[in-house]
Coordinates of C-alpha atoms in Angstrom, one line a residue:
M57 CA 0.1 -0.3 -0.1
Q58 CA 1.7 2.8 -1.4
G59 CA 1.0 5.9 0.4
G60 CA 0.2 4.0 3.5
R61 CA 0.0 6.3 6.7
I62 CA 2.0 5.7 9.6
L63 CA 2.7 6.5 13.3
V64 CA 6.2 6.3 14.2
V65 CA 5.8 6.0 18.3
D66 CA 9.3 6.1 20.5
D67 CA 10.9 8.4 23.5
E68 CA 14.1 8.2 21.7
G69 CA 14.3 11.0 19.3
P70 CA 17.1 9.8 17.1
Q71 CA 14.7 6.5 17.0
R72 CA 11.9 8.2 15.1
E73 CA 13.6 10.2 12.9
I74 CA 15.9 6.9 11.8
L75 CA 12.2 4.6 11.5
R76 CA 11.3 7.6 9.3
T77 CA 14.0 7.8 7.2
I78 CA 14.0 4.4 6.0
L79 CA 10.0 4.2 6.0
S80 CA 9.2 7.6 3.9
A81 CA 11.9 6.2 1.3
E82 CA 9.5 3.0 1.0
G83 CA 6.6 5.6 0.0
Y84 CA 5.0 5.5 3.3
S85 CA 3.7 8.9 4.5
V86 CA 4.9 8.6 8.4
E87 CA 4.6 11.0 11.0
T88 CA 6.1 10.7 14.3
A89 CA 5.4 10.7 18.6
S90 CA 7.5 11.2 21.2
G91 CA 5.6 9.6 23.9
G92 CA 2.0 7.0 24.0
G93 CA 0.1 10.2 25.4
E94 CA 0.6 11.7 22.2
A95 CA 0.1 9.1 20.0
V96 CA -3.7 8.8 21.5
R97 CA -4.0 12.8 20.8
R98 CA -2.7 12.3 17.0
C99 CA -4.6 8.9 16.4
Q100 CA -8.1 11.1 17.6
E101 CA -7.2 13.7 15.2
K102 CA -6.4 11.6 11.9
P103 CA -6.6 8.7 11.1
F104 CA -3.3 5.5 11.0
D105 CA -3.4 2.6 8.6
L106 CA -0.6 1.4 11.5
V107 CA 1.1 2.5 14.6
L108 CA 4.9 1.4 14.8
T109 CA 5.3 1.5 18.7
D110 CA 8.0 1.3 21.1
L111 CA 7.1 -0.1 23.8
R112 CA 9.2 1.3 27.0
M113 CA 7.9 4.2 26.8
P114 CA 6.8 6.7 30.6
G115 CA 3.8 7.2 30.5
T116 CA 1.8 5.9 28.3
D117 CA 3.9 2.8 27.0
G118 CA 3.5 0.5 24.4
L119 CA 1.1 -2.5 26.0
A120 CA -1.6 0.7 26.8
L121 CA -0.9 2.1 23.9
V122 CA -2.1 -1.5 22.3
E123 CA -5.4 -1.6 24.2
R124 CA -6.4 2.0 23.5
L125 CA -5.9 1.5 20.1
M126 CA -8.0 -1.5 19.7
R127 CA -10.9 -0.7 21.0
D128 CA -10.8 1.6 17.7
D129 CA -13.6 0.9 14.9
P130 CA -12.0 -0.1 13.2
P131 CA -8.9 -1.9 15.5
T132 CA -5.5 0.2 14.8
L133 CA -2.9 -2.2 13.6
V134 CA 0.6 -1.7 15.7
I135 CA 3.8 -3.4 16.1
L136 CA 5.7 -3.1 18.6
T137 CA 9.5 -2.9 18.9
T138 CA 11.3 -4.0 22.4
A139 CA 14.7 -4.5 23.4
Y140 CA 15.3 -8.4 24.5
G141 CA 14.5 -8.1 28.3
S142 CA 10.7 -7.3 27.1
L143 CA 9.7 -10.2 25.2
D144 CA 7.3 -11.5 28.5
S145 CA 4.7 -7.9 27.8
A146 CA 5.4 -8.6 24.0
E147 CA 3.9 -11.7 23.9
Q148 CA 1.2 -10.5 26.5
A149 CA 1.1 -7.2 24.2
L150 CA 0.6 -9.7 21.0
K151 CA -2.3 -11.6 23.0
K152 CA -3.9 -7.8 23.1
G153 CA -4.1 -7.4 19.9
A154 CA -1.1 -6.1 18.8
F155 CA 0.5 -7.8 14.8
D156 CA 3.5 -8.2 15.5
Y157 CA 7.1 -7.6 17.4
L158 CA 10.5 -6.9 16.5
T159 CA 13.0 -7.3 19.1
K160 CA 16.1 -4.0 18.6
P161 CA 18.2 -3.8 17.4
L162 CA 16.5 -3.7 14.4
E163 CA 17.3 -4.9 11.4
R164 CA 16.2 -3.3 7.9
E165 CA 14.8 -5.8 6.4
E166 CA 12.8 -6.9 8.6
L167 CA 11.3 -4.3 9.6
L168 CA 10.3 -3.5 6.6
L169 CA 8.3 -7.6 5.7
T170 CA 6.7 -6.9 8.8
V171 CA 5.3 -3.2 7.7
K172 CA 4.7 -5.2 4.4
R173 CA 2.5 -8.0 5.7
A174 CA 0.7 -6.1 8.0
F175 CA -0.5 -3.2 5.0
E176 CA -1.4 -6.8 3.7
R177 CA -3.6 -7.1 6.7
I178 CA -4.9 -4.4 6.5
Q179 CA -6.3 -4.4 2.9
L180 CA -7.3 -7.7 3.6
S181 CA -9.2 -5.8 6.4
R182 CA -10.9 -3.7 4.1
E183 CA -11.5 -6.1 1.7
N184 CA -13.8 -8.0 3.9
R185 CA -15.3 -4.7 5.2
S186 CA -16.4 -3.8 2.2
L187 CA -17.8 -7.3 1.2
R188 CA -19.6 -7.5 4.3
Q189 CA -21.5 -4.4 3.5
Q190 CA -22.0 -5.4 0.4
V191 CA -23.6 -8.8 1.7
E192 CA -25.6 -6.6 3.6
E193 CA -27.3 -4.0 1.7
R194 CA -28.4 -7.1 -0.2
F195 CA -29.4 -9.6 2.1
R196 CA -31.0 -7.1 5.2
I197 CA -33.0 -3.8 4.4
E198 CA -34.0 -2.0 7.7
G199 CA -34.1 -5.0 9.9
I200 CA -35.3 -7.3 7.1
V201 CA -33.0 -10.2 7.1
G202 CA -33.0 -13.0 4.4
S203 CA -29.9 -14.4 2.0
H204 CA -32.3 -17.2 0.9
F205 CA -33.8 -16.7 -2.6
R206 CA -37.8 -16.0 -2.2
M207 CA -36.3 -12.8 -0.2
Q208 CA -33.9 -11.3 -2.5
E209 CA -37.0 -11.4 -4.5
V210 CA -39.2 -9.9 -2.6
F211 CA -36.3 -7.2 -1.7
E212 CA -35.9 -6.9 -5.3
K213 CA -39.8 -5.4 -5.6
I214 CA -39.6 -3.3 -2.5
R215 CA -36.6 -1.8 -4.3
K216 CA -38.3 -2.1 -8.0
V217 CA -41.7 -0.2 -6.3
S218 CA -40.9 1.7 -3.1
N219 CA -40.3 5.4 -5.1
S220 CA -43.3 5.0 -7.4
N221 CA -47.2 5.6 -6.4
S222 CA -48.3 2.6 -7.0
T223 CA -50.6 0.3 -5.3
V224 CA -49.0 -2.6 -3.0
L225 CA -50.6 -6.0 -1.7
L226 CA -48.4 -8.1 0.5
I227 CA -49.2 -11.6 0.6
G228 CA -47.9 -13.4 3.0
E229 CA -48.9 -15.6 6.6
S230 CA -48.8 -13.5 9.9
G231 CA -45.6 -12.8 11.6
T232 CA -43.3 -12.7 7.5
G233 CA -42.7 -8.8 8.7
K234 CA -46.0 -7.3 6.4
E235 CA -45.5 -4.3 8.5
L236 CA -42.5 -3.8 8.5
I237 CA -41.8 -4.3 4.6
A238 CA -44.6 -1.6 4.1
R239 CA -42.8 1.2 6.4
T240 CA -39.7 -0.1 4.5
V241 CA -41.4 0.6 1.1
H242 CA -42.6 4.0 2.9
R243 CA -39.0 5.4 4.2
Q244 CA -37.4 4.7 1.0
S245 CA -40.4 6.1 -1.2
L246 CA -40.7 10.5 -2.1
R247 CA -43.4 10.3 0.5
K248 CA -40.6 9.2 3.7
D249 CA -41.8 13.1 4.9
C250 CA -45.6 12.4 5.3
P251 CA -47.3 10.0 7.7
F252 CA -46.9 6.6 7.4
I253 CA -50.4 5.4 8.9
A254 CA -51.2 1.9 9.5
V255 CA -54.9 0.6 9.9
N256 CA -55.2 -3.0 11.0
C257 CA -58.4 -4.2 10.0
A258 CA -59.5 -7.9 11.8
A259 CA -59.0 -5.9 15.1
I260 CA -61.1 -2.5 14.8
P261 CA -64.8 -4.0 15.8
E262 CA -66.7 -4.0 11.9
S263 CA -68.8 -1.3 13.1
L264 CA -66.2 1.3 14.0
L265 CA -63.5 0.2 10.5
E266 CA -65.6 2.8 8.7
S267 CA -64.9 5.6 10.5
E268 CA -61.7 4.4 11.0
I269 CA -60.6 4.2 8.4
F270 CA -62.6 7.5 6.6
G271 CA -63.8 9.8 9.6
H272 CA -66.8 10.9 10.6
E273 CA -69.0 13.5 12.0
R274 CA -70.9 15.1 15.1
G275 CA -73.7 13.2 15.1
A276 CA -73.1 11.0 12.8
F277 CA -73.4 7.9 14.9
T278 CA -74.6 7.0 18.7
G279 CA -70.8 8.8 20.3
A280 CA -69.7 10.8 18.2
V281 CA -69.8 14.1 19.8
D282 CA -67.6 15.9 17.7
R283 CA -66.2 15.4 13.8
R284 CA -63.3 13.7 13.1
A285 CA -60.3 13.2 11.1
G286 CA -60.1 9.6 9.4
C287 CA -57.1 7.3 8.9
F288 CA -57.3 8.6 4.9
E289 CA -57.1 12.0 5.9
L290 CA -54.3 11.8 8.7
A291 CA -52.1 9.9 6.0
S292 CA -52.3 12.4 3.9
G293 CA -49.2 12.8 1.5
G294 CA -47.9 9.9 2.8
T295 CA -49.0 6.4 3.3
I296 CA -52.2 3.9 4.8
F297 CA -51.1 0.4 5.2
L298 CA -54.3 -1.4 5.3
D299 CA -53.5 -5.2 7.4
E300 CA -55.8 -7.8 7.0
V301 CA -57.7 -6.8 4.5
A302 CA -59.5 -8.8 3.2
E303 CA -61.5 -8.7 6.6
M304 CA -63.4 -5.8 5.9
Q305 CA -67.0 -6.3 5.5
L306 CA -67.9 -6.4 1.7
P307 CA -69.6 -2.5 2.6
I308 CA -66.3 -0.8 3.4
Q309 CA -64.4 -2.6 0.6
A310 CA -66.9 -1.1 -1.4
K311 CA -65.9 1.8 -0.2
F312 CA -63.2 1.9 0.1
L313 CA -62.5 0.5 -4.3
R314 CA -64.2 3.8 -4.9
V315 CA -61.9 5.7 -2.6
L316 CA -59.5 3.8 -4.8
Q317 CA -60.5 4.9 -8.4
G318 CA -61.5 8.0 -7.4
E319 CA -59.3 9.4 -5.0
T320 CA -62.3 11.3 -3.1
F321 CA -64.1 9.8 0.1
R322 CA -67.1 11.7 2.3
R323 CA -66.6 11.3 6.7
V324 CA -69.1 8.4 7.9
G325 CA -72.6 11.5 7.6
G326 CA -71.1 13.4 5.7
K327 CA -72.4 14.9 2.8
Q328 CA -68.5 16.9 1.1
E329 CA -66.1 15.0 -1.1
I330 CA -62.5 14.7 0.3
D331 CA -59.6 14.4 -2.1
V332 CA -56.7 12.5 -0.8
D333 CA -53.8 12.1 -1.6
V334 CA -52.6 9.0 -0.3
R335 CA -50.4 6.1 -1.3
V336 CA -52.1 3.0 0.0
I337 CA -50.2 -1.2 0.3
A338 CA -52.5 -3.5 2.2
A339 CA -51.6 -6.5 2.5
T340 CA -53.6 -9.9 3.7
N341 CA -52.7 -13.3 5.2
R342 CA -54.9 -15.5 3.4
D343 CA -54.4 -16.5 -0.6
P344 CA -56.5 -13.5 -2.2
V345 CA -57.1 -15.8 -5.2
E346 CA -59.3 -18.1 -2.8
A347 CA -60.2 -15.6 -0.9
V348 CA -62.2 -13.7 -4.2
K349 CA -63.5 -17.3 -4.4
D350 CA -65.3 -17.7 -0.9
G351 CA -66.8 -14.2 -1.4
I352 CA -64.7 -12.7 1.4
L353 CA -62.7 -10.6 -1.5
R354 CA -64.4 -8.4 -3.7
E355 CA -62.7 -9.3 -6.7
D356 CA -62.2 -5.2 -8.3
L357 CA -60.8 -4.4 -5.5
F358 CA -58.7 -7.4 -5.7
Y359 CA -57.8 -6.5 -9.3
R360 CA -57.0 -2.4 -8.1
L361 CA -54.8 -4.1 -5.4
N362 CA -53.1 -6.7 -7.3
V363 CA -51.0 -3.8 -9.5
V364 CA -47.8 -5.0 -7.0
S365 CA -47.6 -8.0 -5.2
I366 CA -45.1 -9.8 -3.2
V367 CA -45.4 -11.9 -1.8
I368 CA -43.2 -13.2 1.5
P369 CA -42.5 -16.5 2.9
P370 CA -43.1 -18.3 5.7
L371 CA -39.7 -19.1 7.7
R372 CA -40.8 -22.6 7.4
E373 CA -39.9 -22.2 3.7
R374 CA -36.6 -20.4 4.5
S375 CA -35.4 -22.4 7.0
T376 CA -31.9 -21.1 5.7
D377 CA -32.7 -18.1 6.8
I378 CA -32.5 -18.9 10.8
P379 CA -28.8 -18.4 11.4
Q380 CA -28.5 -15.2 10.5
L381 CA -32.6 -14.2 11.8
V382 CA -31.3 -15.4 14.9
E383 CA -27.7 -13.5 15.2
Y384 CA -29.0 -10.4 13.7
F385 CA -32.1 -10.9 16.9
I386 CA -29.2 -11.7 19.9
T387 CA -27.5 -8.9 18.7
K388 CA -30.5 -6.2 19.1
H389 CA -31.2 -7.8 22.2
S390 CA -28.4 -8.0 23.9
E391 CA -28.0 -4.7 23.4
S392 CA -31.5 -3.6 24.9
T393 CA -31.5 -6.2 27.2
G394 CA -28.2 -5.6 28.3
K395 CA -27.4 -9.3 28.6
P396 CA -23.9 -9.8 26.1
I397 CA -24.7 -12.7 24.7
G398 CA -22.7 -13.9 22.1
G399 CA -24.1 -16.5 20.5
I400 CA -25.9 -19.5 20.5
S401 CA -25.4 -23.1 21.0
N402 CA -25.1 -26.0 17.7
G403 CA -27.8 -27.9 20.4
A404 CA -30.3 -25.1 19.9
M405 CA -29.5 -23.6 16.8
R406 CA -30.6 -27.3 15.4
L407 CA -33.3 -26.9 17.5
L408 CA -34.5 -23.6 16.1
L409 CA -33.6 -25.4 12.2
N410 CA -36.4 -28.3 13.1
Y411 CA -38.8 -26.1 14.4
H412 CA -41.9 -25.6 12.2
W413 CA -42.1 -21.7 12.5
P414 CA -45.9 -20.9 12.2
G415 CA -45.6 -18.0 13.9
N416 CA -42.5 -17.1 11.2
V417 CA -40.3 -14.6 11.8
R418 CA -42.4 -12.7 14.9
Q419 CA -42.6 -15.5 17.1
L420 CA -38.7 -16.7 15.9
E421 CA -37.6 -13.1 17.0
A422 CA -40.3 -13.9 20.7
V423 CA -38.5 -17.5 21.8
V424 CA -34.2 -15.6 21.0
E425 CA -35.4 -12.3 23.1
R426 CA -36.7 -14.9 25.9
A427 CA -33.9 -17.2 25.2
I428 CA -31.8 -14.3 26.7
L429 CA -33.7 -13.4 29.4
L430 CA -32.6 -16.3 30.5
S431 CA -29.8 -17.3 29.4
E432 CA -26.9 -17.5 32.4
G433 CA -24.2 -18.2 30.1
P434 CA -22.5 -16.2 27.4
E435 CA -23.9 -17.8 24.7
I436 CA -28.2 -19.8 24.8
K437 CA -28.4 -22.9 25.3
H438 CA -31.0 -25.7 24.4
Y439 CA -33.0 -25.3 27.9
D440 CA -32.9 -21.4 27.5
L441 CA -35.2 -22.8 24.6
P442 CA -39.4 -22.6 24.6
I443 CA -40.7 -26.0 26.1
E444 CA -42.7 -26.6 22.4
V445 CA -39.3 -25.6 20.4
R446 CA -37.5 -28.6 22.1
F447 CA -39.8 -30.8 21.7
F448 CA -40.9 -30.3 18.5
D449 CA -41.8 -33.4 16.2
L450 CA -41.4 -36.1 19.4
P451 CA -42.6 -39.6 17.9
A452 CA -45.4 -41.0 17.7
Q453 CA -44.9 -44.2 19.7
P454 CA -43.9 -44.1 23.2
V455 CA -39.8 -44.6 23.8
A456 CA -39.6 -46.0 27.2
S457 CA -35.8 -45.7 28.4
S458 CA -34.2 -45.9 31.3
A459 CA -30.7 -45.0 31.1
P460 CA -29.6 -41.8 31.7
G461 CA -30.0 -39.3 29.8
G462 CA -32.5 -41.1 27.2
K463 CA -36.3 -40.2 26.4
F464 CA -39.0 -39.9 28.3
A465 CA -42.2 -42.7 26.7
I466 CA -44.6 -39.4 25.1
E467 CA -47.7 -40.9 23.9
I468 CA -49.5 -37.6 21.6
P469 CA -52.8 -38.0 21.5
E470 CA -54.8 -37.4 17.8
H471 CA -56.2 -34.0 19.6
G472 CA -52.4 -32.9 20.1
I473 CA -50.8 -31.2 22.9
Q474 CA -50.6 -29.3 26.0
F475 CA -47.2 -28.2 26.3
E476 CA -47.1 -26.4 29.2
S477 CA -48.9 -30.5 30.5
L478 CA -46.2 -31.6 28.6
E479 CA -43.4 -29.9 30.3
R480 CA -44.9 -30.7 34.1
D481 CA -45.1 -33.9 33.5
L482 CA -41.5 -34.3 31.5
I483 CA -40.7 -33.0 34.9
V484 CA -42.1 -35.2 36.9
Q485 CA -41.3 -38.1 35.5
A486 CA -36.7 -36.3 35.9
M487 CA -37.7 -35.6 39.1
E488 CA -39.0 -39.4 39.6
R489 CA -36.8 -40.9 37.6
S490 CA -33.7 -39.0 39.6
D491 CA -35.2 -40.1 42.9
W492 CA -36.4 -36.1 43.3
V493 CA -32.8 -35.4 43.0
I494 CA -32.8 -31.7 41.2
T495 CA -29.0 -31.6 40.2
K496 CA -29.5 -35.2 38.0
A497 CA -32.8 -34.8 37.3
A498 CA -32.2 -31.1 35.5
R499 CA -29.0 -33.3 33.6
L500 CA -32.1 -35.4 32.4
L501 CA -33.5 -32.8 31.0
G502 CA -30.1 -30.8 29.8
M503 CA -31.3 -28.2 32.1
S504 CA -29.3 -25.5 34.6
Y505 CA -29.9 -26.1 38.1
R506 CA -31.9 -23.2 38.7
T507 CA -34.0 -23.4 35.8
L508 CA -35.3 -27.0 36.8
Q509 CA -35.7 -25.4 40.6
Y510 CA -37.6 -22.6 38.9
R511 CA -40.2 -24.7 37.0
L512 CA -40.8 -26.6 39.4
E513 CA -42.1 -23.6 41.5
K514 CA -43.2 -22.2 38.7
F515 CA -45.7 -26.0 38.7
Q516 CA -45.5 -26.3 42.0
I517 CA -44.1 -30.0 41.4
K518 CA -43.8 -31.7 45.0
R519 CA -42.7 -34.7 46.0
D520 CA -45.3 -36.7 48.4
T521 CA -43.7 -36.4 52.0
K522 CA -45.5 -39.7 53.1
T523 CA -44.2 -42.4 50.4
A524 CA -40.2 -41.3 50.2
P525 CA -38.2 -39.3 52.7
T526 CA -36.4 -36.2 51.5
T527 CA -32.4 -35.8 50.3
P528 CA -30.7 -33.0 51.2
E529 CA -29.6 -31.9 47.9
S530 CA -33.2 -32.1 46.3
G531 CA -35.0 -28.8 48.1
L532 CA -38.3 -30.1 47.8
T533 CA -39.9 -31.2 51.6
E534 CA -38.5 -29.5 54.5
Q535 CA -37.2 -32.0 57.2
P536 CA -39.0 -32.3 60.3
S537 CA -38.0 -29.8 63.3
Q538 CA -36.1 -31.8 66.0
Q539 CA -36.7 -30.6 69.4
K540 CA -33.6 -31.0 71.2
G541 CA -34.4 -31.1 75.5
G542 CA -32.9 -29.4 77.9
M543 CA -29.2 -31.4 80.1

């Protein structure tokens, strides 16, 4: 890297000048500092690619300088120069992140070779950061994560439609991120500085939905004591997002269609036509074609909404995105909860990959957030995951095993499983098999002692004190008090 910026740090002036002369002759841009404190200030004023520093200096020494520069983002590469008597400190600096060290007296060729290798590392790091940035731009749009080819199709459509005023229909199961995509389309559009108003058509009673969308005049119905602006007026100039649009009653669908066609509407109880300049993004968790056939969704409204449709795949059909999503949610919720979780165990990841995710990405995020809160270590373990994930896809026939760590005998009824009931039964089985010793039962269940103790209290599981003695380790029953007599 010709022209690479190097800061030479040494408390001995002649040594600084020798290093400056050698490195400048090779085409590097070299500046100097007489100590660690000055070096920190210089690095704060402008970035250097590489710092070449003496290890032993008064004040802020080379080791402290390494620790400080490793906190930068990206960290500054450091090469140390040291006498033979300080090799232990140099090794310590390497552990803290220094690139390499050279022993004094310095050999010119060794110096230049080490500096060359450092700049090769710098170049590689920059290329990797650039590549990661390109990957993130391609595989992530404002919180929407996925490298699966079907998500790539979603990202491509988002990019294409965002700057238009066309109506967009989002089709996908609950929890796939339809509102997040709608907000992304709005933020990337020319309307981004105007309101984004979201309406969940399935969550508002039929009697109130029309008023919610179009507003009402005073006295339009019982309780309408004042004029009220509806969502179309509130979203003026911006975007209105109608979630679960197929849940609208057919008469309201007809009025909504007139707004889309004529760009005017009336408030409930009003006579005045109000012009509207709003982009509409609608969403449904139904197959819209089937909804039309079933008479739930008006055919003419479907065609008017379906100018551009974006089909969002369920998570079970893009399970290869789960590791990427988990990493994203761990980072997000570790910061928000203040728990420094660094990752997830292979066993826990296998369970997440094996689960069918009926609640899609929303459910996955909730599971990861819960696991972070319950985790007692630096990474998420399988026992931090909820019972429905850990015991998903159990065999239909009972599997009996008396060996430690073996499967428990579970018989799945035709009507399905209540997971809390299943969890309680499994805990009771484990406690009975372990003679009610919590440590042994926790090992069978793959839980920590504290987690099992919490669940025992949660389900109020206690040993029958009339038929079984209590072991000191179980902690489930109290020892009878012993009255001590006097002398």
